[in-house]
Coordinates of C-alpha atoms and ligand atoms in Angstrom, one line a residue:
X57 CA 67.1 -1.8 -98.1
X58 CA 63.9 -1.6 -100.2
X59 CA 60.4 -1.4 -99.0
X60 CA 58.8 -4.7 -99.5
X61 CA 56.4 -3.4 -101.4
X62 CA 57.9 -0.4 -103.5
X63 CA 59.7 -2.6 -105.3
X64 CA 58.8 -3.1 -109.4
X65 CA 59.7 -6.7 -111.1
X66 CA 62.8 -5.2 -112.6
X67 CA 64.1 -4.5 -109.0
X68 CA 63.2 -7.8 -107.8
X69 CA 64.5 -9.1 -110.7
X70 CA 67.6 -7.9 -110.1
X71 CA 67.7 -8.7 -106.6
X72 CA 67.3 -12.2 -107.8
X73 CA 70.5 -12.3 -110.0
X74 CA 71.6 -15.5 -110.9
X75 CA 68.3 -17.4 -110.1
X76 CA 66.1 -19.1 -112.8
X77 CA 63.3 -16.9 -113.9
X78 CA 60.5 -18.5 -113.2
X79 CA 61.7 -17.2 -109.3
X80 CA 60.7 -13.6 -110.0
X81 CA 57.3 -14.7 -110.7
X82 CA 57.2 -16.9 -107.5
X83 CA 58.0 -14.6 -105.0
X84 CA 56.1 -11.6 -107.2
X85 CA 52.7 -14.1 -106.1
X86 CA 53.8 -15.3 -103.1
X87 CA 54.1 -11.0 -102.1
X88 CA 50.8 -10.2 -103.9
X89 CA 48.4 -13.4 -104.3
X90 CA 49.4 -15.3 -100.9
X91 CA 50.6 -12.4 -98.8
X92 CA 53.3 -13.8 -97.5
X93 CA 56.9 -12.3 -96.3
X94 CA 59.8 -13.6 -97.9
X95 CA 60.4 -15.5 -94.8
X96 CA 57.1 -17.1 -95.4
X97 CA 58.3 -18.9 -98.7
X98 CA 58.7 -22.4 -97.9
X99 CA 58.4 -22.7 -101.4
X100 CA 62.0 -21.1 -101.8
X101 CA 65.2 -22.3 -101.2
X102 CA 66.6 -20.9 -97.5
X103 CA 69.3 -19.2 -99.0
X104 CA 67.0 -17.6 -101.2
X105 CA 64.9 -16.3 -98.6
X106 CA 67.5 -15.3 -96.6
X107 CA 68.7 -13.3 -99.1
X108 CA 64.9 -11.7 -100.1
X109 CA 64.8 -10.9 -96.3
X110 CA 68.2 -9.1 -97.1
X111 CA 67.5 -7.3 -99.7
X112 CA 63.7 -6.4 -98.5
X113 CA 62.4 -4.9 -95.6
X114 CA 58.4 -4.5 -94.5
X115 CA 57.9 -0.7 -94.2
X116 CA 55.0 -0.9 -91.6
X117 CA 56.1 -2.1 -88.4
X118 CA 53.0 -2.9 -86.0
X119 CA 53.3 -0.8 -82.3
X120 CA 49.4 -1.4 -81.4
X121 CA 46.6 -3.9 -82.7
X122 CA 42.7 -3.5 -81.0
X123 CA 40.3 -5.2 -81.9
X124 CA 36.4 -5.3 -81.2
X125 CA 33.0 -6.6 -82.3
X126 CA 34.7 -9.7 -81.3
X127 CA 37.7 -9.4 -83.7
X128 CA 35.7 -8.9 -86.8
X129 CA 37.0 -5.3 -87.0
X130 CA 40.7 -4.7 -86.0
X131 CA 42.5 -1.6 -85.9
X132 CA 46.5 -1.1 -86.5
X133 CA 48.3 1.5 -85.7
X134 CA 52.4 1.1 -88.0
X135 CA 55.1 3.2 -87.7
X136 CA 57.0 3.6 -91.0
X137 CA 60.4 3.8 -91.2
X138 CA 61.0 7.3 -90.7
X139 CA 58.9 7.6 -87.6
X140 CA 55.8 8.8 -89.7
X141 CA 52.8 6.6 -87.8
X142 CA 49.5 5.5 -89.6
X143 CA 46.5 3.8 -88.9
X144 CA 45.0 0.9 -90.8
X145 CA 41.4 -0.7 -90.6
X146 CA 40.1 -4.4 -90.8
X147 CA 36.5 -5.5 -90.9
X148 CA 35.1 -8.7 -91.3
X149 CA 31.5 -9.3 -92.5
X150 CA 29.6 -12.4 -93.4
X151 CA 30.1 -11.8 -97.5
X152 CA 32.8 -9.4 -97.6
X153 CA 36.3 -8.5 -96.0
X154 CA 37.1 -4.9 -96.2
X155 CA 40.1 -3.2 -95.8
X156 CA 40.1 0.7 -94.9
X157 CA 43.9 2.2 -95.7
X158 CA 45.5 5.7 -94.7
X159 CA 47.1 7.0 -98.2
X160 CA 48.7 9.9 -96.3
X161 CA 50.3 10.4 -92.9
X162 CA 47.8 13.0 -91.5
X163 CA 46.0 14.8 -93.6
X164 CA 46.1 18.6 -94.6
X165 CA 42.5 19.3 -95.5
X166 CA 41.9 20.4 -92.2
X167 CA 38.0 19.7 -91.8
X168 CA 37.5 20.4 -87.8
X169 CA 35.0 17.5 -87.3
X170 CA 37.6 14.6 -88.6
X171 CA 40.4 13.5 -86.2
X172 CA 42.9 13.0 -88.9
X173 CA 42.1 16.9 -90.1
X174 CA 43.0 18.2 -86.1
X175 CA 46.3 16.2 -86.4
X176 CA 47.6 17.6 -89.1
X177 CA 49.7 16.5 -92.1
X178 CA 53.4 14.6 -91.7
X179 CA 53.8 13.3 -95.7
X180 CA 52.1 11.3 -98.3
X181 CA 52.6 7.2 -98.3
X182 CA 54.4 5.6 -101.1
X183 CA 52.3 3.5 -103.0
X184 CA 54.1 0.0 -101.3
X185 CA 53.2 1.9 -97.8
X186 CA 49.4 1.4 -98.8
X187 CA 49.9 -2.3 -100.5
X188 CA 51.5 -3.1 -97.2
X189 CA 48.3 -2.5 -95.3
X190 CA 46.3 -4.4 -97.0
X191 CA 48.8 -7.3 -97.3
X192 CA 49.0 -7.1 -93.8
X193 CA 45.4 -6.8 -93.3
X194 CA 45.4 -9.7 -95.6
X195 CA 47.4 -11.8 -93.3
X196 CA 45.4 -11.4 -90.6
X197 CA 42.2 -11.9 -92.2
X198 CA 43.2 -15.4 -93.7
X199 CA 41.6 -17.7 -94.2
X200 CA 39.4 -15.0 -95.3
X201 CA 40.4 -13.0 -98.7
X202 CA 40.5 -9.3 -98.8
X203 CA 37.1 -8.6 -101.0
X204 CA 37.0 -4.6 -100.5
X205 CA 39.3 -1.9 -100.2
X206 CA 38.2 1.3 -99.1
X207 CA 40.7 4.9 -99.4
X208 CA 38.6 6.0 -96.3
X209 CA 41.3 5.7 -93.7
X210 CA 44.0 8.6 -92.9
X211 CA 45.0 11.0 -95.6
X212 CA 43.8 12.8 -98.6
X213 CA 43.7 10.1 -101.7
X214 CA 43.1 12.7 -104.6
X215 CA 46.3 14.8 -103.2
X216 CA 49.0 12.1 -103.3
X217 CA 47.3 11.1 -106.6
X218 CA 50.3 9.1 -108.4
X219 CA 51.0 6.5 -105.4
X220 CA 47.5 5.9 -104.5
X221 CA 47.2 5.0 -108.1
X222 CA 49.7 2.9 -108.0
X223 CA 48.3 1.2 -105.5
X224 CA 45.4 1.0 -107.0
X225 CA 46.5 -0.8 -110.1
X226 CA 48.7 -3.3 -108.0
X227 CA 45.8 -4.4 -106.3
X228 CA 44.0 -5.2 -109.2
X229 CA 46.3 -6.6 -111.2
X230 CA 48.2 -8.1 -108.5
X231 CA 46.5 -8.7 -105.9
X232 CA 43.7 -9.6 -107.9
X233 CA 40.9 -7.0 -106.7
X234 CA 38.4 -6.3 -108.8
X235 CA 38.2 -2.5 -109.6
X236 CA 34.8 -2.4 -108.7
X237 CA 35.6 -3.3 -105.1
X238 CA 38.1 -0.4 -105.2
X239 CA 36.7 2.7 -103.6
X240 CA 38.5 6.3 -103.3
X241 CA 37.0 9.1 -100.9
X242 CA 37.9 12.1 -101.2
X243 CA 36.8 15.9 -100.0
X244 CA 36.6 17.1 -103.6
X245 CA 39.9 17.9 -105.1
X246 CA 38.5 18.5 -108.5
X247 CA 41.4 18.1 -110.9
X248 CA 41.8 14.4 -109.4
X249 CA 38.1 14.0 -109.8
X250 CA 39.1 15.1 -113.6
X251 CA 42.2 12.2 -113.4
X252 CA 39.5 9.7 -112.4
X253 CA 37.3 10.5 -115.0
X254 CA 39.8 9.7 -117.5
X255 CA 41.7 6.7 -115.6
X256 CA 40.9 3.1 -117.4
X257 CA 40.3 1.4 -114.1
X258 CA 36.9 1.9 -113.0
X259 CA 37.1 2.2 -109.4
X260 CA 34.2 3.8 -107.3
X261 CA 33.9 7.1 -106.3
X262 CA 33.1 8.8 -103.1
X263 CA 32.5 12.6 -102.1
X264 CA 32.9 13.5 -98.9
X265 CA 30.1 16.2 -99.1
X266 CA 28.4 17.4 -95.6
X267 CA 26.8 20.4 -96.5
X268 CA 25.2 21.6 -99.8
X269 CA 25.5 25.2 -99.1
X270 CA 28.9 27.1 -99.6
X271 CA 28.7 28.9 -96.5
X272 CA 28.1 26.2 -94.3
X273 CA 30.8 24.0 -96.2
X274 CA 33.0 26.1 -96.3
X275 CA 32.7 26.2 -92.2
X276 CA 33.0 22.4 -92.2
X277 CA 35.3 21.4 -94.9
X278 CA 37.8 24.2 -95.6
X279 CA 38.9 23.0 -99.1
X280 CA 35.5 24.0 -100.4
X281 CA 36.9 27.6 -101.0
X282 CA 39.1 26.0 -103.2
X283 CA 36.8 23.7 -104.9
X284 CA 33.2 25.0 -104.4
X285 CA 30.2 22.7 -105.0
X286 CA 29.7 24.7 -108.4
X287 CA 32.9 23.6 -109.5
X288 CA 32.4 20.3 -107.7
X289 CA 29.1 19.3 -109.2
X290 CA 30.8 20.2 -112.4
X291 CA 33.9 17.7 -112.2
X292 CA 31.0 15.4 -111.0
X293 CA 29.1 15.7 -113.8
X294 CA 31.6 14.6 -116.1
X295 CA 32.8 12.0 -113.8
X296 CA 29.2 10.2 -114.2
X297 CA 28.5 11.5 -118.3
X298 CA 31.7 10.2 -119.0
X299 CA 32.1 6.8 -117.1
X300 CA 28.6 6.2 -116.8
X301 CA 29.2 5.1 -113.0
X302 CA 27.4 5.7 -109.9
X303 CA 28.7 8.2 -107.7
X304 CA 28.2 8.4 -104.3
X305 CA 28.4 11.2 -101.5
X306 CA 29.1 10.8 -98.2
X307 CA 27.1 13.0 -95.2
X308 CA 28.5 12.5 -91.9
X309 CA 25.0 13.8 -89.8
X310 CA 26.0 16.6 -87.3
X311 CA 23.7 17.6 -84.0
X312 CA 21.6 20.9 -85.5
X313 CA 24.3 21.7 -87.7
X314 CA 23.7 19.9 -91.4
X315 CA 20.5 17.4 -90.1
X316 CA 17.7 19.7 -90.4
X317 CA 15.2 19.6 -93.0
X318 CA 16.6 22.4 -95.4
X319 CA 19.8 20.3 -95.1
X320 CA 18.0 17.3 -96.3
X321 CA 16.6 19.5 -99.2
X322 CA 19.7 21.1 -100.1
X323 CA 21.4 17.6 -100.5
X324 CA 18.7 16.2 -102.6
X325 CA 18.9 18.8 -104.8
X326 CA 22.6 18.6 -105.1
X327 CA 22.9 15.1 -106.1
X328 CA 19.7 14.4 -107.9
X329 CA 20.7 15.4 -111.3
X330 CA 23.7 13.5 -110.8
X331 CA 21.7 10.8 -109.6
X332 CA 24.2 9.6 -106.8
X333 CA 23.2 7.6 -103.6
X334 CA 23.9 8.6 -100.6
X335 CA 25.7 7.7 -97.3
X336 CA 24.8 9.2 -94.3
X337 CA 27.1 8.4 -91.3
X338 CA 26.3 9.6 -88.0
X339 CA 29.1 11.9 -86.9
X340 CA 31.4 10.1 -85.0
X341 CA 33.2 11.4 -81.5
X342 CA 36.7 13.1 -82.4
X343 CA 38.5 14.8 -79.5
X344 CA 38.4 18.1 -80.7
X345 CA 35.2 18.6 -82.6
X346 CA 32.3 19.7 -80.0
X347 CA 29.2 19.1 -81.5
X348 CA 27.7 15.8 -81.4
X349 CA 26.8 13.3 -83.5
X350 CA 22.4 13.4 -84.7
X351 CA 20.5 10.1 -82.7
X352 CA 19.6 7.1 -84.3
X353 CA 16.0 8.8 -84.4
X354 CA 17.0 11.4 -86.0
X355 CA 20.0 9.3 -88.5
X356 CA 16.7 7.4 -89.7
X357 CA 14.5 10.5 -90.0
X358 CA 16.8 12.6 -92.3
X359 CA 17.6 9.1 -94.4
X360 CA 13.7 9.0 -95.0
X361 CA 13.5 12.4 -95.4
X362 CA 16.0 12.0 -98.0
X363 CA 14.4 8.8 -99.9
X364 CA 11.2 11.3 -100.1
X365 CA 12.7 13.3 -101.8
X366 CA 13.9 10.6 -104.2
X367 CA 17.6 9.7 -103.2
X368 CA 19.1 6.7 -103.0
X369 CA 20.5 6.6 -99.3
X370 CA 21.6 4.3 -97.0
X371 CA 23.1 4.9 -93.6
X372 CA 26.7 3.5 -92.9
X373 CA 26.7 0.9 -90.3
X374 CA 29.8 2.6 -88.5
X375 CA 32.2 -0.1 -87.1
X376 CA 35.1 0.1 -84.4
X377 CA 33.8 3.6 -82.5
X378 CA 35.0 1.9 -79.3
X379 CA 38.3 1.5 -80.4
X380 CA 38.6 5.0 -82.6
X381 CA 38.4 3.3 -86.1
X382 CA 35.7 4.3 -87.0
X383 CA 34.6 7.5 -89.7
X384 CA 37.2 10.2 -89.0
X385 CA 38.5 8.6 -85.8
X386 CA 41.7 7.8 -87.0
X387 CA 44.6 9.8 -85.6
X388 CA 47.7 7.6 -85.2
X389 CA 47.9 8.9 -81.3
X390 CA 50.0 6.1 -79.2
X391 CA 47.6 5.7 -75.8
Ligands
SAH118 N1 40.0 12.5 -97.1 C1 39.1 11.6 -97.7 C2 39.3 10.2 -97.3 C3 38.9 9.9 -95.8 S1 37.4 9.0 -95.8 C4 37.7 12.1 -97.5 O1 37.5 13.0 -96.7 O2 36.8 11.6 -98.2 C5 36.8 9.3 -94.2 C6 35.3 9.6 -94.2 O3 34.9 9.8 -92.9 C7 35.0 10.9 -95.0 O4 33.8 10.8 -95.6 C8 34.9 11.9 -93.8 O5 34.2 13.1 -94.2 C9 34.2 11.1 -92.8 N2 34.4 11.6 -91.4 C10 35.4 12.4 -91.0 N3 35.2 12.7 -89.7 C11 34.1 12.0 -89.3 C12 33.5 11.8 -88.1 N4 33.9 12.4 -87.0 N5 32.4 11.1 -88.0 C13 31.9 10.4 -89.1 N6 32.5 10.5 -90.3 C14 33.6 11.3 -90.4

C-alpha cells in the first residue's frame, strides 16, 4: 500500500481506474487543499473511498500528542511504518499558524548541544513523510490554515536534499504555501546552500551558525570541519548576490561559551557584509549537553550588543520548552 502522501497524480490516477477524471483532481485537493483522509471525502462515493483507503495508507501514525501554552503549541511524536519515530511541532499565534517538520529521522550532524544530534541518525523522510506532518498539523489546526512552515524540526534538510524539495514544491503548489513562508535551516551544508541558490522557488534561508570562530565551531557544530565559515560565508555570498534575499543566521546563546562580548563582535562581523538578521535563541535544556542556557538579562544584552554593532537581531520567542519542543529539544524518546 502506498504512503498517502508519496503518491504523484499518475499513481492516483491509476488507482482511480475506471472513474471520471474530474475524480483525480477531487481527491488530489481534498489530500492537499482541505487535508482530509480519503475517509474524510463525503464528497466521494463510499465505494470510492473505500477503495482510496485501500489503496492508501497514512505513513505517520500518532503514539503521543502534548500540548501546552494552552494548546496553542502541540507537539507529535509518529511512528512511520518501519518503526522509524519522528517528532512534529504545531504553534498557534494570533496572525500566523506555523508548522515545524523533522525532514530526517535523527540527525547525523552530531552538534553536542541539540537533542536530535545526541540521538543520532535512523534515515532520511520521503518527501510524503514531511507533507504528512503538516497535513496532519493541518488537521488539527482547523479552522485555522497552516500560514508557515519551518524545516527546524528533526533532521538535516540540506542532506536529504531531493525529498525535502519535494516537499517543498508540493506545498506551494499544492497545498498552496507561499514560498516565502517556506523556511529551511540548516548547519551549513554548502553544496545545498549552492542548490538553493539556484532553485526557482524562493524559500527563506536559515544558518544555524553559533560561533564565528573555527575553533570554537568546530567544538559546537562538528560539520564545520567540513564546511568552514570561509567556505560558508562564500556559499552565502552568492546565495544573497544571486537571489537578492535576506538571509538569516541563527545563534542559539550558550552560558560563557558563545555570549561574551568578542562573541557578539565576531558575529557582527561575520554577517554584516552579508547583511543578514539575526536570531538569537537562548539555548534550550537537552539531556546531554551540560552547559546552560545565557538569562534573559544577558539574551537582551548580547541582542543590544549586537544591534550596536549594526545587526538586524531579534530573539526567538522559544515555545513548548515544557514539553521538549522547543529549539533542539526534539528527540523522538517515548516517556
Ligand atoms: N539541522 C538544521 C535544522 C534544525 S533547526 C539546523 O541545524 O539548522 C533547529 C534549530 O535549533 C537550529 O538552529 C539548531 O541549531 C537550534 N538548536 C539546536 N539545539 C538547540 C538547543 N538546545 N537550544 C536552542 N536551539 C537549539
Amino acid at each position: 500500500m502506498a504512503g498517502l502522501y508519496d503518491v504523484d497524480r499518475d499513481a492516483l490516477a491509476a488507482l482511480l481506474e475506471g472513474e471520471p477524471a474530474y475524480r483525480a483532481r477531487q481527491v488530489w485537493e481534498g489530500l492537499y487543499r482541505r487535508a482530509l483522509l480519503p475517509d474524510e471525502m463525503t464528497d466521494l462515493p463510499l465505494t470510492l473511498r473505500a477503495r482510496l483507503s485501500g489503496g492508501l495508507s497514512p505513513a505517520l501514525d500518532e503514539r503521543r500528542r502534548r500540548s501546552a501554552d494552552d494548546g496553542r503549541t502541540l507537539k507529535w511524536l509518529w511512528r512511520l511504518p518501519d518503526g522509524a519515530e519522528v517528532e512534529t511541532v504545531l504553534m498557534r499565534y494570533d496572525r500566523r499558524t506555523t508548522v515545524c517538520v523533522s525532514s530526517q529521522a535523527g540527525c547525523a550532524m552530531r552538534c553536542g548541544f541539540c537533542a536530535t544530534g545526541q540521538g543520532g541518525f535512523a534515515r532520511h523522510l520521503t518527501a510524503g513523510e514531511i507533507l504528512e506532518q503538516v497535513l496532519a498539523a493541518a488537521r488539527a489546526a482547523a479552522p485555522e490554515r497552516v500560514t508557515h512552515v519551518v524545516f527546524m524540526g528533526m533532521g538535516e534538510p540540506l542532506a536529504n536534499y531531493a525529498a525535502v524539495w519535494a516537499a517543498v514544491e508540493r506545498l506551494h503548489d499544492d497545498v498552496g504555501i507561499s514560498a516565502r513562508r517556506l523556511t529551511i535551516s540548516t548547519v551549513g551544508i554548502v553544496p545545498g546552500i549552492d542548490r538553493l541558490t539556484a532553485a526557482a522557488l524562493p524559500v527563506n534561508l536559515a544558518v544555524s551558525l553559533h560561533a564565528a570562530n573555527d575553533d570554537l565551531r568546530n567544538r559546537l557544530v562538528p560539520v564545520n570541519r567540513r564546511y568552514p565559515l570561509g567556505l560558508l560565508a562564500e556559499a552565502c555570498t552568492r546565495y544573497v548576490r544571486t537571489t537578492g534575499r535576506r538571509l538569516s543566521f541563527e545563534w542559539a546563546l550558550i552560558d560563557g561559551v558563545n555570549d561574551r562580548p568578542t562573541d557578539a563582535e565576531e558575529l557582527a562581523a561575520y554577517v554584516r557584509p552579508l547583511r543578514a538578521h539575526v536570531n538569537v535563541i537562548p539555548l534550550n535544556p537537552t539531556p546531554g549537553f551540560p552547559a546552560r542556557g545565557t538569562d534573559a538579562e544577558g539574551v537582551a544584552r548580547f541582542a543590544t550588543g549586537l544591534r550596536r554593532l549594526g545587526v538586524n537581531t531579534t530573539v526567538r520567542d522559544t515555545r513548548g520548552v515544557e514539553i521538549d519542543a522547543a529549539c533542539g529539544q526534539l528527540a523522538a524518546r517515548p516517556a
